[in-house]
PDB file of C-alpha atoms and ligand atoms in Angstrom:
ATOM      1  CA  MET A   1     -18.684 -10.166   5.694  1.00 41.00           C
ATOM      2  CA  ARG A   2     -20.748 -13.124   4.464  1.00 46.00           C
ATOM      3  CA  PRO A   3     -19.899 -16.076   2.276  1.00 44.00           C
ATOM      4  CA  GLU A   4     -21.170 -15.566  -1.249  1.00 48.00           C
ATOM      5  CA  SER A   5     -23.836 -18.264  -1.119  1.00 48.00           C
ATOM      6  CA  ALA A   6     -25.073 -20.982   1.207  1.00 70.00           C
ATOM      7  CA  ARG A   7     -22.531 -22.474   3.591  1.00 86.00           C
ATOM      8  CA  ARG A   8     -19.354 -23.242   1.709  1.00 96.00           C
ATOM      9  CA  GLY A   9     -16.013 -24.725   2.506  1.00 98.00           C
ATOM     10  CA  ALA A  10     -12.634 -23.042   2.685  1.00 98.00           C
ATOM     11  CA  ILE A  11      -9.233 -24.704   2.503  1.00 98.00           C
ATOM     12  CA  VAL A  12      -6.293 -22.776   3.945  1.00 99.00           C
ATOM     13  CA  THR A  13      -2.818 -24.203   3.445  1.00 99.00           C
ATOM     14  CA  GLY A  14      -0.223 -23.166   5.989  1.00 98.00           C
ATOM     15  CA  GLY A  15      -3.259 -22.681   8.210  1.00 98.00           C
ATOM     16  CA  ALA A  16      -1.670 -23.771  11.498  1.00 98.00           C
ATOM     17  CA  SER A  17       0.484 -20.678  11.954  1.00 98.00           C
ATOM     18  CA  GLY A  18       0.878 -16.980  11.202  1.00 98.00           C
ATOM     19  CA  ILE A  19      -1.089 -15.415   8.355  1.00 98.00           C
ATOM     20  CA  GLY A  20      -2.800 -18.710   7.478  1.00 98.00           C
ATOM     21  CA  ALA A  21      -4.040 -19.309  11.029  1.00 98.00           C
ATOM     22  CA  VAL A  22      -5.527 -15.816  11.292  1.00 98.00           C
ATOM     23  CA  THR A  23      -7.085 -16.147   7.825  1.00 98.00           C
ATOM     24  CA  ALA A  24      -8.649 -19.466   8.848  1.00 98.00           C
ATOM     25  CA  ALA A  25     -10.102 -17.874  11.993  1.00 98.00           C
ATOM     26  CA  LEU A  26     -11.550 -14.927  10.036  1.00 98.00           C
ATOM     27  CA  LEU A  27     -13.082 -17.272   7.438  1.00 98.00           C
ATOM     28  CA  ARG A  28     -14.661 -19.317  10.257  1.00 98.00           C
ATOM     29  CA  ASP A  29     -16.079 -16.110  11.760  1.00 97.00           C
ATOM     30  CA  ALA A  30     -17.484 -15.272   8.318  1.00 97.00           C
ATOM     31  CA  GLY A  31     -19.401 -18.559   8.282  1.00 96.00           C
ATOM     32  CA  TYR A  32     -17.195 -20.819   6.211  1.00 97.00           C
ATOM     33  CA  GLU A  33     -16.474 -24.409   7.095  1.00 98.00           C
ATOM     34  CA  VAL A  34     -12.669 -24.242   7.245  1.00 98.00           C
ATOM     35  CA  VAL A  35     -10.109 -26.996   6.790  1.00 98.00           C
ATOM     36  CA  THR A  36      -6.524 -26.025   7.546  1.00 99.00           C
ATOM     37  CA  VAL A  37      -3.638 -27.925   5.968  1.00 99.00           C
ATOM     38  CA  ASP A  38      -0.140 -27.839   7.392  1.00 98.00           C
ATOM     39  CA  LEU A  39       2.899 -29.894   8.327  1.00 98.00           C
ATOM     40  CA  LEU A  40       2.156 -28.935  11.940  1.00 98.00           C
ATOM     41  CA  ALA A  41      -0.047 -31.178  14.068  1.00 97.00           C
ATOM     42  CA  ALA A  42      -2.392 -28.275  14.889  1.00 97.00           C
ATOM     43  CA  ALA A  43      -3.816 -28.450  11.342  1.00 98.00           C
ATOM     44  CA  ASP A  44      -7.113 -30.171  10.498  1.00 98.00           C
ATOM     45  CA  VAL A  45      -5.274 -32.066   7.756  1.00 98.00           C
ATOM     46  CA  LYS A  46      -1.614 -32.758   8.433  1.00 98.00           C
ATOM     47  CA  GLY A  47       0.413 -33.093   5.261  1.00 98.00           C
ATOM     48  CA  ASP A  48       2.777 -31.637   2.713  1.00 98.00           C
ATOM     49  CA  VAL A  49       1.258 -29.261   0.142  1.00 98.00           C
ATOM     50  CA  ARG A  50       3.543 -30.684  -2.530  1.00 98.00           C
ATOM     51  CA  GLU A  51       1.651 -33.985  -2.368  1.00 98.00           C
ATOM     52  CA  PRO A  52      -1.577 -34.318  -4.404  1.00 98.00           C
ATOM     53  CA  GLY A  53      -2.765 -36.800  -1.759  1.00 98.00           C
ATOM     54  CA  THR A  54      -2.781 -33.988   0.831  1.00 98.00           C
ATOM     55  CA  ALA A  55      -5.076 -31.870  -1.351  1.00 98.00           C
ATOM     56  CA  LYS A  56      -7.369 -34.851  -1.867  1.00 98.00           C
ATOM     57  CA  ARG A  57      -7.605 -35.415   1.898  1.00 98.00           C
ATOM     58  CA  ALA A  58      -8.347 -31.732   2.478  1.00 98.00           C
ATOM     59  CA  LEU A  59     -11.233 -31.840  -0.009  1.00 98.00           C
ATOM     60  CA  GLU A  60     -12.558 -35.013   1.571  1.00 98.00           C
ATOM     61  CA  ALA A  61     -12.430 -33.384   5.017  1.00 98.00           C
ATOM     62  CA  LEU A  62     -14.921 -30.712   3.879  1.00 98.00           C
ATOM     63  CA  THR A  63     -18.612 -31.532   4.271  1.00 97.00           C
ATOM     64  CA  THR A  64     -19.609 -28.548   2.076  1.00 97.00           C
ATOM     65  CA  PRO A  65     -18.494 -27.668  -1.477  1.00 97.00           C
ATOM     66  CA  PRO A  66     -15.277 -25.616  -1.606  1.00 98.00           C
ATOM     67  CA  GLY A  67     -15.828 -21.887  -2.147  1.00 98.00           C
ATOM     68  CA  VAL A  68     -12.414 -20.627  -1.063  1.00 98.00           C
ATOM     69  CA  LEU A  69      -8.830 -21.813  -1.392  1.00 98.00           C
ATOM     70  CA  VAL A  70      -6.029 -19.839   0.246  1.00 99.00           C
ATOM     71  CA  ASN A  71      -2.553 -21.005  -0.742  1.00 99.00           C
ATOM     72  CA  CYS A  72      -0.594 -19.667   2.201  1.00 98.00           C
ATOM     73  CA  ALA A  73       1.922 -22.429   3.035  1.00 98.00           C
ATOM     74  CA  GLY A  74       5.408 -21.134   2.515  1.00 98.00           C
ATOM     75  CA  ILE A  75       9.031 -21.381   3.541  1.00 97.00           C
ATOM     76  CA  THR A  76      12.156 -19.432   2.829  1.00 96.00           C
ATOM     77  CA  LYS A  77      15.615 -20.937   2.550  1.00 93.00           C
ATOM     78  CA  GLY A  78      18.847 -20.515   0.663  1.00 84.00           C
ATOM     79  CA  GLY A  79      20.966 -17.450   0.108  1.00 91.00           C
ATOM     80  CA  LEU A  80      23.156 -16.084  -2.653  1.00 96.00           C
ATOM     81  CA  VAL A  81      22.707 -18.063  -5.874  1.00 97.00           C
ATOM     82  CA  GLU A  82      26.078 -19.762  -5.508  1.00 97.00           C
ATOM     83  CA  LYS A  83      25.313 -20.763  -1.925  1.00 95.00           C
ATOM     84  CA  THR A  84      21.864 -22.186  -2.707  1.00 97.00           C
ATOM     85  CA  SER A  85      21.853 -25.958  -2.988  1.00 97.00           C
ATOM     86  CA  LEU A  86      19.656 -27.562  -5.620  1.00 97.00           C
ATOM     87  CA  GLU A  87      17.903 -29.330  -2.766  1.00 97.00           C
ATOM     88  CA  ASP A  88      16.970 -26.021  -1.082  1.00 97.00           C
ATOM     89  CA  TRP A  89      15.929 -24.500  -4.411  1.00 98.00           C
ATOM     90  CA  ASN A  90      13.620 -27.431  -5.116  1.00 98.00           C
ATOM     91  CA  LEU A  91      12.213 -27.305  -1.586  1.00 98.00           C
ATOM     92  CA  VAL A  92      11.335 -23.593  -1.741  1.00 98.00           C
ATOM     93  CA  VAL A  93       9.946 -23.748  -5.278  1.00 98.00           C
ATOM     94  CA  GLY A  94       8.127 -26.957  -4.353  1.00 98.00           C
ATOM     95  CA  VAL A  95       6.346 -25.521  -1.319  1.00 98.00           C
ATOM     96  CA  ASP A  96       5.837 -21.896  -2.386  1.00 98.00           C
ATOM     97  CA  LEU A  97       4.915 -22.493  -6.030  1.00 98.00           C
ATOM     98  CA  THR A  98       4.209 -26.153  -6.817  1.00 98.00           C
ATOM     99  CA  GLY A  99       2.084 -26.458  -3.660  1.00 99.00           C
ATOM    100  CA  ALA A 100      -0.293 -23.805  -5.009  1.00 99.00           C
ATOM    101  CA  PHE A 101      -0.453 -25.626  -8.362  1.00 99.00           C
ATOM    102  CA  VAL A 102      -1.203 -28.948  -6.668  1.00 99.00           C
ATOM    103  CA  PHE A 103      -3.997 -27.495  -4.531  1.00 99.00           C
ATOM    104  CA  THR A 104      -5.510 -25.396  -7.325  1.00 99.00           C
ATOM    105  CA  GLN A 105      -5.607 -28.370  -9.663  1.00 98.00           C
ATOM    106  CA  ALA A 106      -7.310 -30.496  -7.011  1.00 98.00           C
ATOM    107  CA  VAL A 107      -9.789 -27.946  -5.661  1.00 98.00           C
ATOM    108  CA  ALA A 108     -10.810 -25.747  -8.625  1.00 98.00           C
ATOM    109  CA  PRO A 109     -12.926 -28.385 -10.437  1.00 98.00           C
ATOM    110  CA  ALA A 110     -15.121 -28.942  -7.347  1.00 97.00           C
ATOM    111  CA  MET A 111     -15.297 -25.161  -6.860  1.00 98.00           C
ATOM    112  CA  ALA A 112     -16.407 -24.683 -10.472  1.00 98.00           C
ATOM    113  CA  LEU A 113     -18.993 -27.423 -10.102  1.00 97.00           C
ATOM    114  CA  ALA A 114     -20.410 -25.601  -7.074  1.00 96.00           C
ATOM    115  CA  GLY A 115     -20.823 -22.396  -9.098  1.00 96.00           C
ATOM    116  CA  GLY A 116     -17.464 -20.697  -8.586  1.00 98.00           C
ATOM    117  CA  GLY A 117     -15.365 -19.331  -5.768  1.00 98.00           C
ATOM    118  CA  ARG A 118     -12.186 -17.552  -4.807  1.00 98.00           C
ATOM    119  CA  ILE A 119      -8.540 -18.546  -4.805  1.00 98.00           C
ATOM    120  CA  VAL A 120      -5.993 -16.329  -3.044  1.00 99.00           C
ATOM    121  CA  ASN A 121      -2.255 -16.974  -3.295  1.00 99.00           C
ATOM    122  CA  VAL A 122       0.132 -15.520  -0.732  1.00 99.00           C
ATOM    123  CA  ALA A 123       3.155 -14.143  -2.594  1.00 98.00           C
ATOM    124  CA  SER A 124       5.665 -11.579  -1.269  1.00 98.00           C
ATOM    125  CA  THR A 125       7.118  -8.160  -2.070  1.00 98.00           C
ATOM    126  CA  LEU A 126      10.315 -10.116  -2.801  1.00 97.00           C
ATOM    127  CA  ALA A 127       8.573 -11.235  -6.003  1.00 98.00           C
ATOM    128  CA  LEU A 128       8.369  -7.583  -7.039  1.00 98.00           C
ATOM    129  CA  ARG A 129      11.712  -6.310  -5.786  1.00 97.00           C
ATOM    130  CA  ALA A 130      14.326  -8.883  -4.857  1.00 92.00           C
ATOM    131  CA  ARG A 131      17.100  -8.563  -2.302  1.00 93.00           C
ATOM    132  CA  ARG A 132      20.516 -10.146  -2.208  1.00 94.00           C
ATOM    133  CA  GLY A 133      20.355 -13.765  -1.161  1.00 95.00           C
ATOM    134  CA  THR A 134      16.680 -14.461  -1.862  1.00 95.00           C
ATOM    135  CA  SER A 135      16.853 -16.149  -5.279  1.00 97.00           C
ATOM    136  CA  ALA A 136      14.778 -19.288  -4.635  1.00 98.00           C
ATOM    137  CA  TYR A 137      12.098 -17.485  -2.651  1.00 97.00           C
ATOM    138  CA  ALA A 138      11.916 -14.506  -5.033  1.00 98.00           C
ATOM    139  CA  ALA A 139      11.666 -16.841  -8.019  1.00 98.00           C
ATOM    140  CA  ALA A 140       8.994 -19.015  -6.405  1.00 98.00           C
ATOM    141  CA  LYS A 141       6.874 -16.030  -5.351  1.00 98.00           C
ATOM    142  CA  ALA A 142       7.255 -14.299  -8.733  1.00 98.00           C
ATOM    143  CA  GLY A 143       6.188 -17.593 -10.296  1.00 98.00           C
ATOM    144  CA  LEU A 144       3.199 -17.629  -7.981  1.00 99.00           C
ATOM    145  CA  ILE A 145       2.081 -14.226  -9.256  1.00 99.00           C
ATOM    146  CA  GLY A 146       2.396 -15.460 -12.857  1.00 99.00           C
ATOM    147  CA  PHE A 147       0.470 -18.579 -11.902  1.00 99.00           C
ATOM    148  CA  THR A 148      -2.224 -16.370 -10.340  1.00 99.00           C
ATOM    149  CA  ARG A 149      -2.700 -14.478 -13.607  1.00 98.00           C
ATOM    150  CA  ALA A 150      -2.774 -17.691 -15.644  1.00 99.00           C
ATOM    151  CA  CYS A 151      -5.363 -19.197 -13.282  1.00 99.00           C
ATOM    152  CA  ALA A 152      -7.513 -16.055 -13.532  1.00 99.00           C
ATOM    153  CA  ARG A 153      -7.629 -16.749 -17.266  1.00 98.00           C
ATOM    154  CA  ASP A 154      -8.153 -20.500 -16.926  1.00 98.00           C
ATOM    155  CA  TYR A 155     -10.958 -20.287 -14.356  1.00 98.00           C
ATOM    156  CA  GLY A 156     -12.645 -16.925 -14.991  1.00 98.00           C
ATOM    157  CA  ARG A 157     -15.425 -18.455 -17.079  1.00 98.00           C
ATOM    158  CA  SER A 158     -16.033 -20.971 -14.279  1.00 98.00           C
ATOM    159  CA  GLY A 159     -16.830 -18.175 -11.865  1.00 98.00           C
ATOM    160  CA  ILE A 160     -13.557 -18.446  -9.982  1.00 98.00           C
ATOM    161  CA  ASN A 161     -11.610 -15.268  -9.167  1.00 98.00           C
ATOM    162  CA  VAL A 162      -7.905 -15.850  -8.591  1.00 99.00           C
ATOM    163  CA  ASN A 163      -5.804 -13.195  -6.894  1.00 99.00           C
ATOM    164  CA  ALA A 164      -2.625 -12.793  -4.879  1.00 99.00           C
ATOM    165  CA  VAL A 165      -1.412 -10.682  -2.001  1.00 99.00           C
ATOM    166  CA  ALA A 166       2.190  -9.591  -1.644  1.00 98.00           C
ATOM    167  CA  PRO A 167       3.008  -8.916   1.994  1.00 98.00           C
ATOM    168  CA  GLY A 168       6.095  -7.069   3.148  1.00 98.00           C
ATOM    169  CA  LEU A 169       7.509  -7.804   6.588  1.00 98.00           C
ATOM    170  CA  VAL A 170       4.911  -9.610   8.744  1.00 98.00           C
ATOM    171  CA  GLU A 171       5.502 -10.607  12.375  1.00 97.00           C
ATOM    172  CA  THR A 172       5.290 -14.417  12.188  1.00 97.00           C
ATOM    173  CA  LYS A 173       7.471 -17.487  12.779  1.00 95.00           C
ATOM    174  CA  LEU A 174       8.764 -17.244   9.216  1.00 94.00           C
ATOM    175  CA  SER A 175      10.142 -13.732   9.669  1.00 93.00           C
ATOM    176  CA  GLU A 176      11.760 -14.516  13.056  1.00 92.00           C
ATOM    177  CA  GLN A 177      14.837 -15.729  11.164  1.00 88.00           C
ATOM    178  CA  ILE A 178      15.444 -12.274   9.652  1.00 90.00           C
ATOM    179  CA  PRO A 179      18.423 -10.629  11.427  1.00 91.00           C
ATOM    180  CA  ALA A 180      17.541  -7.618  13.626  1.00 93.00           C
ATOM    181  CA  GLU A 181      19.554  -5.245  11.437  1.00 94.00           C
ATOM    182  CA  THR A 182      17.726  -6.284   8.255  1.00 92.00           C
ATOM    183  CA  ARG A 183      14.400  -6.119  10.057  1.00 94.00           C
ATOM    184  CA  ALA A 184      15.085  -2.535  11.183  1.00 96.00           C
ATOM    185  CA  ARG A 185      16.062  -1.584   7.624  1.00 95.00           C
ATOM    186  CA  LEU A 186      12.880  -3.123   6.206  1.00 95.00           C
ATOM    187  CA  ILE A 187      10.726  -1.214   8.686  1.00 97.00           C
ATOM    188  CA  GLU A 188      12.619   1.983   7.928  1.00 97.00           C
ATOM    189  CA  GLU A 189      11.779   1.471   4.223  1.00 96.00           C
ATOM    190  CA  THR A 190       8.025   1.287   4.780  1.00 98.00           C
ATOM    191  CA  ALA A 191       5.931   4.421   4.359  1.00 98.00           C
ATOM    192  CA  LEU A 192       3.973   3.575   7.505  1.00 98.00           C
ATOM    193  CA  GLY A 193       7.133   2.928   9.534  1.00 98.00           C
ATOM    194  CA  ARG A 194       6.033  -0.431  10.900  1.00 98.00           C
ATOM    195  CA  SER A 195       5.858  -4.139  10.136  1.00 98.00           C
ATOM    196  CA  ALA A 196       2.528  -5.914   9.617  1.00 98.00           C
ATOM    197  CA  LYS A 197       0.642  -8.163  11.968  1.00 98.00           C
ATOM    198  CA  PRO A 198      -0.829 -11.333  10.414  1.00 98.00           C
ATOM    199  CA  GLU A 199      -4.294  -9.703  10.697  1.00 98.00           C
ATOM    200  CA  ASP A 200      -3.214  -6.892   8.361  1.00 98.00           C
ATOM    201  CA  VAL A 201      -2.717  -9.437   5.582  1.00 98.00           C
ATOM    202  CA  ALA A 202      -5.541 -11.815   6.528  1.00 98.00           C
ATOM    203  CA  GLU A 203      -8.147  -9.063   6.281  1.00 98.00           C
ATOM    204  CA  VAL A 204      -7.090  -8.295   2.701  1.00 99.00           C
ATOM    205  CA  ILE A 205      -7.344 -12.009   1.894  1.00 98.00           C
ATOM    206  CA  LEU A 206     -10.873 -11.932   3.343  1.00 98.00           C
ATOM    207  CA  PHE A 207     -11.682  -8.953   1.123  1.00 98.00           C
ATOM    208  CA  LEU A 208     -10.543 -11.009  -1.882  1.00 98.00           C
ATOM    209  CA  CYS A 209     -12.964 -13.741  -0.771  1.00 98.00           C
ATOM    210  CA  SER A 210     -15.863 -11.325  -0.262  1.00 97.00           C
ATOM    211  CA  PRO A 211     -18.587 -10.120  -2.669  1.00 97.00           C
ATOM    212  CA  ALA A 212     -16.994  -6.639  -2.638  1.00 98.00           C
ATOM    213  CA  SER A 213     -14.082  -7.926  -4.755  1.00 98.00           C
ATOM    214  CA  ARG A 214     -16.229  -9.768  -7.319  1.00 98.00           C
ATOM    215  CA  HIS A 215     -14.776  -7.894 -10.320  1.00 98.00           C
ATOM    216  CA  ILE A 216     -11.140  -8.327  -9.309  1.00 98.00           C
ATOM    217  CA  THR A 217      -9.200 -11.249 -10.753  1.00 99.00           C
ATOM    218  CA  GLY A 218      -5.605 -11.830 -11.807  1.00 98.00           C
ATOM    219  CA  GLU A 219      -4.541  -9.048  -9.423  1.00 99.00           C
ATOM    220  CA  CYS A 220      -1.748  -8.920  -6.859  1.00 98.00           C
ATOM    221  CA  ILE A 221      -2.319  -6.538  -3.957  1.00 98.00           C
ATOM    222  CA  ARG A 222       0.719  -5.333  -2.030  1.00 98.00           C
ATOM    223  CA  VAL A 223       0.136  -5.377   1.724  1.00 98.00           C
ATOM    224  CA  ASP A 224       3.481  -3.892   2.657  1.00 98.00           C
ATOM    225  CA  GLY A 225       2.833  -0.665   4.530  1.00 98.00           C
ATOM    226  CA  GLY A 226       4.126   1.178   1.487  1.00 98.00           C
ATOM    227  CA  GLN A 227       7.493  -0.561   1.431  1.00 98.00           C
ATOM    228  CA  LEU A 228       7.540  -0.487  -2.363  1.00 97.00           C
ATOM    229  CA  ALA A 229       5.580   2.774  -2.706  1.00 97.00           C
TER     230      ALA A 229
HETATM  231  N1  NAD B 301       6.175 -13.297   7.472  1.00 85.75           N
HETATM  232  C1  NAD B 301       6.526 -12.505   6.457  1.00 85.75           C
HETATM  233  O1  NAD B 301       7.249 -11.521   6.652  1.00 85.75           O
HETATM  234  C2  NAD B 301       6.040 -12.809   5.057  1.00 85.75           C
HETATM  235  C3  NAD B 301       6.271 -11.869   4.064  1.00 85.75           C
HETATM  236  C4  NAD B 301       5.824 -12.118   2.757  1.00 85.75           C
HETATM  237  C5  NAD B 301       5.180 -13.306   2.484  1.00 85.75           C
HETATM  238  N2  NAD B 301       4.980 -14.231   3.463  1.00 85.75           N
HETATM  239  C6  NAD B 301       4.300 -15.472   3.098  1.00 85.75           C
HETATM  240  O2  NAD B 301       3.166 -15.662   3.933  1.00 85.75           O
HETATM  241  C7  NAD B 301       2.840 -17.036   3.963  1.00 85.75           C
HETATM  242  C8  NAD B 301       2.569 -17.454   5.409  1.00 85.75           C
HETATM  243  O3  NAD B 301       3.750 -17.360   6.149  1.00 85.75           O
HETATM  244  P1  NAD B 301       3.813 -16.809   7.647  1.00 85.75           P
HETATM  245  O4  NAD B 301       4.588 -15.569   7.626  1.00 85.75           O
HETATM  246  O5  NAD B 301       2.460 -16.819   8.248  1.00 85.75           O
HETATM  247  O6  NAD B 301       4.787 -17.889   8.311  1.00 85.75           O
HETATM  248  P2  NAD B 301       4.507 -19.166   9.213  1.00 85.75           P
HETATM  249  O7  NAD B 301       5.784 -19.894   9.246  1.00 85.75           O
HETATM  250  O8  NAD B 301       3.896 -18.724  10.496  1.00 85.75           O
HETATM  251  O9  NAD B 301       3.420 -19.996   8.382  1.00 85.75           O
HETATM  252  C9  NAD B 301       3.747 -20.792   7.272  1.00 85.75           C
HETATM  253  C10 NAD B 301       3.117 -22.164   7.474  1.00 85.75           C
HETATM  254  O10 NAD B 301       3.360 -22.959   6.306  1.00 85.75           O
HETATM  255  C11 NAD B 301       3.565 -24.272   6.756  1.00 85.75           C
HETATM  256  N3  NAD B 301       4.292 -25.074   5.769  1.00 85.75           N
HETATM  257  C12 NAD B 301       5.592 -24.948   5.399  1.00 85.75           C
HETATM  258  N4  NAD B 301       5.913 -25.893   4.519  1.00 85.75           N
HETATM  259  C13 NAD B 301       4.793 -26.639   4.307  1.00 85.75           C
HETATM  260  C14 NAD B 301       4.498 -27.775   3.510  1.00 85.75           C
HETATM  261  N5  NAD B 301       5.424 -28.340   2.715  1.00 85.75           N
HETATM  262  N6  NAD B 301       3.248 -28.280   3.562  1.00 85.75           N
HETATM  263  C15 NAD B 301       2.305 -27.739   4.357  1.00 85.75           C
HETATM  264  N7  NAD B 301       2.530 -26.665   5.135  1.00 85.75           N
HETATM  265  C16 NAD B 301       3.759 -26.126   5.110  1.00 85.75           C
HETATM  266  C17 NAD B 301       4.370 -24.108   8.035  1.00 85.75           C
HETATM  267  O11 NAD B 301       4.334 -25.285   8.830  1.00 85.75           O
HETATM  268  C18 NAD B 301       3.704 -22.917   8.679  1.00 85.75           C
HETATM  269  O12 NAD B 301       2.679 -23.305   9.580  1.00 85.75           O
HETATM  270  C19 NAD B 301       4.035 -17.774   3.336  1.00 85.75           C
HETATM  271  O13 NAD B 301       3.684 -18.161   2.019  1.00 85.75           O
HETATM  272  C20 NAD B 301       5.114 -16.716   3.306  1.00 85.75           C
HETATM  273  O14 NAD B 301       6.041 -16.943   2.271  1.00 85.75           O
HETATM  274  C21 NAD B 301       5.386 -14.005   4.750  1.00 85.75           C
END
């Protein structure tokens, strides 16, 4: 897989761990100059995705024009609606939804100026079918899919395709907090009878950054092993 034009930059939020880290590695292999953004020290740019200053620093860290933005930073917190504090709600919506807005707003103009590019937002199957006790996360990820469609409209004429992926259960740090019983049930629900590895999702993100997906925009691709099939 090759970048669409001459050497271009890629910004991957949540790029120090899990799906984001594998996506960053695949984009590097594909020839992109990659800047990862994360709260973790392993990132190229350490910072909070909710802060416009973090997005500005990420852009400044690139020596080539941005061609790809992957909004992958995410957290899950809270529980039943009545047990979810406003603080937790704002945190989850802030990271999982507002973070993508902040980075898109900062990066898309430079991407458009460079002739276009690709934005991929990492949503979740919980945006499509919620479970008990997931209100903040389900709302944030459903919002992210709506935001993806709106951005496809806003940026289509600037040559920017904007898509989302909706993973099911993926073996990462984030999913370690899921109780064993729930995990077994989730796997049982999938058509393929297994959870995903970060690579399974990252390769679909790469597809959405590749020339092969040039006529796809405003789409959300489930990468869930058939959990919602
Ligand atoms: N693991 C799953 O089962 C699963 C399922 C569906 C969707 N997702 C989504 O995939 C994405 C990647 O998650 P993952 O599973 O690789 O988990 P992960 O915990 O390994 O990676 C998420 C990364 O986001 C970073 N992050 C969190 N808050 C941040 C902030 N405010 N600013 C900057 N970085 C921040 C974390 O430090 C972490 O490195 C998330 O958006 C998550 O919601 C994961």
